[in-house]
PDB file of C-alpha atoms in Angstrom:
ATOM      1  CA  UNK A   1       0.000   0.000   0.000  1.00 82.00           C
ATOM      2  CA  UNK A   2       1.290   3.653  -0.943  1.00 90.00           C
ATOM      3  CA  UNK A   3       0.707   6.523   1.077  1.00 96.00           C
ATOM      4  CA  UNK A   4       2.917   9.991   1.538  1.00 98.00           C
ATOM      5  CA  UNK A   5       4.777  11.708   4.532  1.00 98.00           C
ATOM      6  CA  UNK A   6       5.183  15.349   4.372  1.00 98.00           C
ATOM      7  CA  UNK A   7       9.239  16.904   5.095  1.00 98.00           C
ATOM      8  CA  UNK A   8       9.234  20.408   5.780  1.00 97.00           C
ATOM      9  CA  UNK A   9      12.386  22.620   4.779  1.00 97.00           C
ATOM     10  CA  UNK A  10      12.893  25.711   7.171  1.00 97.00           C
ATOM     11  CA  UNK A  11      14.727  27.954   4.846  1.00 97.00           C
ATOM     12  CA  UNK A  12      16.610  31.579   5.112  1.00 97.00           C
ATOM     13  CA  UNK A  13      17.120  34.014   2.001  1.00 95.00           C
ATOM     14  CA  UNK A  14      19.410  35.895   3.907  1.00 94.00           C
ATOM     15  CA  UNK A  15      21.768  33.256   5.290  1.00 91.00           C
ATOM     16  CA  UNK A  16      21.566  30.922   1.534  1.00 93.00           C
ATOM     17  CA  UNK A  17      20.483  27.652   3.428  1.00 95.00           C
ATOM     18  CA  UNK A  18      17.758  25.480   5.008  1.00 96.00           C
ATOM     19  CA  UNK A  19      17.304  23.950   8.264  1.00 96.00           C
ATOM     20  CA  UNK A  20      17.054  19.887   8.484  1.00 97.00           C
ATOM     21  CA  UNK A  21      14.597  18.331   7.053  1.00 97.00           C
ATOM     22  CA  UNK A  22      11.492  18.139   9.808  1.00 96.00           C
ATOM     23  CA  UNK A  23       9.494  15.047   8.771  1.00 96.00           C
ATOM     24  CA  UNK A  24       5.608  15.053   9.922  1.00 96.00           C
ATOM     25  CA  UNK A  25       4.479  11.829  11.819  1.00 94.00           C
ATOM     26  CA  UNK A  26       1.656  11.602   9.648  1.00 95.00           C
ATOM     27  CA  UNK A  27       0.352   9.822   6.843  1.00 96.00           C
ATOM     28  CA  UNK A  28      -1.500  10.288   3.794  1.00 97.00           C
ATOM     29  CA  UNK A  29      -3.324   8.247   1.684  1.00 96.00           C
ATOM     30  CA  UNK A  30      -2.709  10.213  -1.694  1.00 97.00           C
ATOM     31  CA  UNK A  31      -0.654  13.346  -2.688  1.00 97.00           C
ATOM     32  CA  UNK A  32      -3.600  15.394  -2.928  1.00 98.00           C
ATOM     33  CA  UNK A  33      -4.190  15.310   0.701  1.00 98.00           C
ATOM     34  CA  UNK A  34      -0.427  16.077   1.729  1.00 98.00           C
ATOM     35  CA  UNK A  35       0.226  18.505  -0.866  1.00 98.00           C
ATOM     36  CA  UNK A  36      -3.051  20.668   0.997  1.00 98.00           C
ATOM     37  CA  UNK A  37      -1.577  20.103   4.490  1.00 98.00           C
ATOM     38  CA  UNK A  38       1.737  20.974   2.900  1.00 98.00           C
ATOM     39  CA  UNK A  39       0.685  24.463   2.070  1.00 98.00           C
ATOM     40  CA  UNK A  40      -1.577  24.768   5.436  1.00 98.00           C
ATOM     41  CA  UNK A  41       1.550  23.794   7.636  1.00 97.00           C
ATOM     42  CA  UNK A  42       3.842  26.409   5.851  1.00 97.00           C
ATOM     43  CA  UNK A  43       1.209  29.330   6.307  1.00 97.00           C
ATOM     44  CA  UNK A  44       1.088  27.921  10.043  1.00 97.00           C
ATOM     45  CA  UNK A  45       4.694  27.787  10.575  1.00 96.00           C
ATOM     46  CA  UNK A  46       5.087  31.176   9.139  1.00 97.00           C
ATOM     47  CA  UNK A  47       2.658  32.746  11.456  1.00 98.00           C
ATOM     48  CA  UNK A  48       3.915  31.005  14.564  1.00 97.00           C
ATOM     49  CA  UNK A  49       8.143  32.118  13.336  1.00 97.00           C
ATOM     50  CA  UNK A  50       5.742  35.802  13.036  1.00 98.00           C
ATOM     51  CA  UNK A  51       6.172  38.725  10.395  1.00 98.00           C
ATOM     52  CA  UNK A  52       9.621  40.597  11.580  1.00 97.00           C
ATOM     53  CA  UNK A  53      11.594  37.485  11.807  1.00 97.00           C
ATOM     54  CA  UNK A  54      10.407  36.138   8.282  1.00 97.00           C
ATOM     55  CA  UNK A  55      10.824  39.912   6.778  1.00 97.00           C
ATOM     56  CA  UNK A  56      14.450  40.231   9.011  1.00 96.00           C
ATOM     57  CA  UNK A  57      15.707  36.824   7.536  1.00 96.00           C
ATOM     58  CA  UNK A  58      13.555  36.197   4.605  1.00 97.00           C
ATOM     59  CA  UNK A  59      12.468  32.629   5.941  1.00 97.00           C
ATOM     60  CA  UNK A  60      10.049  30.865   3.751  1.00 97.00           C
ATOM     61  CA  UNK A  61       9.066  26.821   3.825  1.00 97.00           C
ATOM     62  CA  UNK A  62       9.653  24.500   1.121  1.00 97.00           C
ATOM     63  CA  UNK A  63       7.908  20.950   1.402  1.00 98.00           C
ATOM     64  CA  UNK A  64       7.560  17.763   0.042  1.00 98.00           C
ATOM     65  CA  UNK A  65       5.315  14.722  -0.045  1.00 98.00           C
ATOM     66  CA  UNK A  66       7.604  11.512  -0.090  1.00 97.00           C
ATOM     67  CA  UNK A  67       5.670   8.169  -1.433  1.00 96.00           C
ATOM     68  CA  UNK A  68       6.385   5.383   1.227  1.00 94.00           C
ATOM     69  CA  UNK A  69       5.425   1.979   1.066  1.00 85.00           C
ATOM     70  CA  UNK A  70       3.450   0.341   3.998  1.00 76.00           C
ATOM     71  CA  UNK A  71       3.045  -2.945   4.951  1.00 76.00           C
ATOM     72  CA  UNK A  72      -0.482  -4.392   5.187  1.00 68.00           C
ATOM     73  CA  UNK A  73      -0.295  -7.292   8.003  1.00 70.00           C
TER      74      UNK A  73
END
């Protein structure tokens, strides 16, 4: 069975590089679903670093939604 994990990328425009890769504990069952939570989890993160932080460092978040394979017992 296929299903996705999201990765976030922390990321800073001023300082040229990104943060480890944060992997989300959760599942998906299609790409559709972890692409949306993708985008919802960036605007989230972004709110929580807050506005003069991301404007002072340029952060931004880059994700992805990595197929895994899962064993059906």
């Amino acid at each position: 069975m296929t299903k996705f994990v999201l990765v976030l990328y922390m990321c800073s425009m001023t300082a040229t590089t990104c943060m480890p890769p944060i992997q989300m504990p959760k599942t998906y069952p299609d790409i559709y679903t972890c692409f949306l939570d993708g985008y919802q989890k960036s605007i989230d993160k972004l709110i929580e670093i807050g506005k003069d932080d991301v404007n002072q460092f340029g952060i931004f978040v880059r994700f992805e939604c990595k197929e895994i394979n899962v064993k059906v017992i």
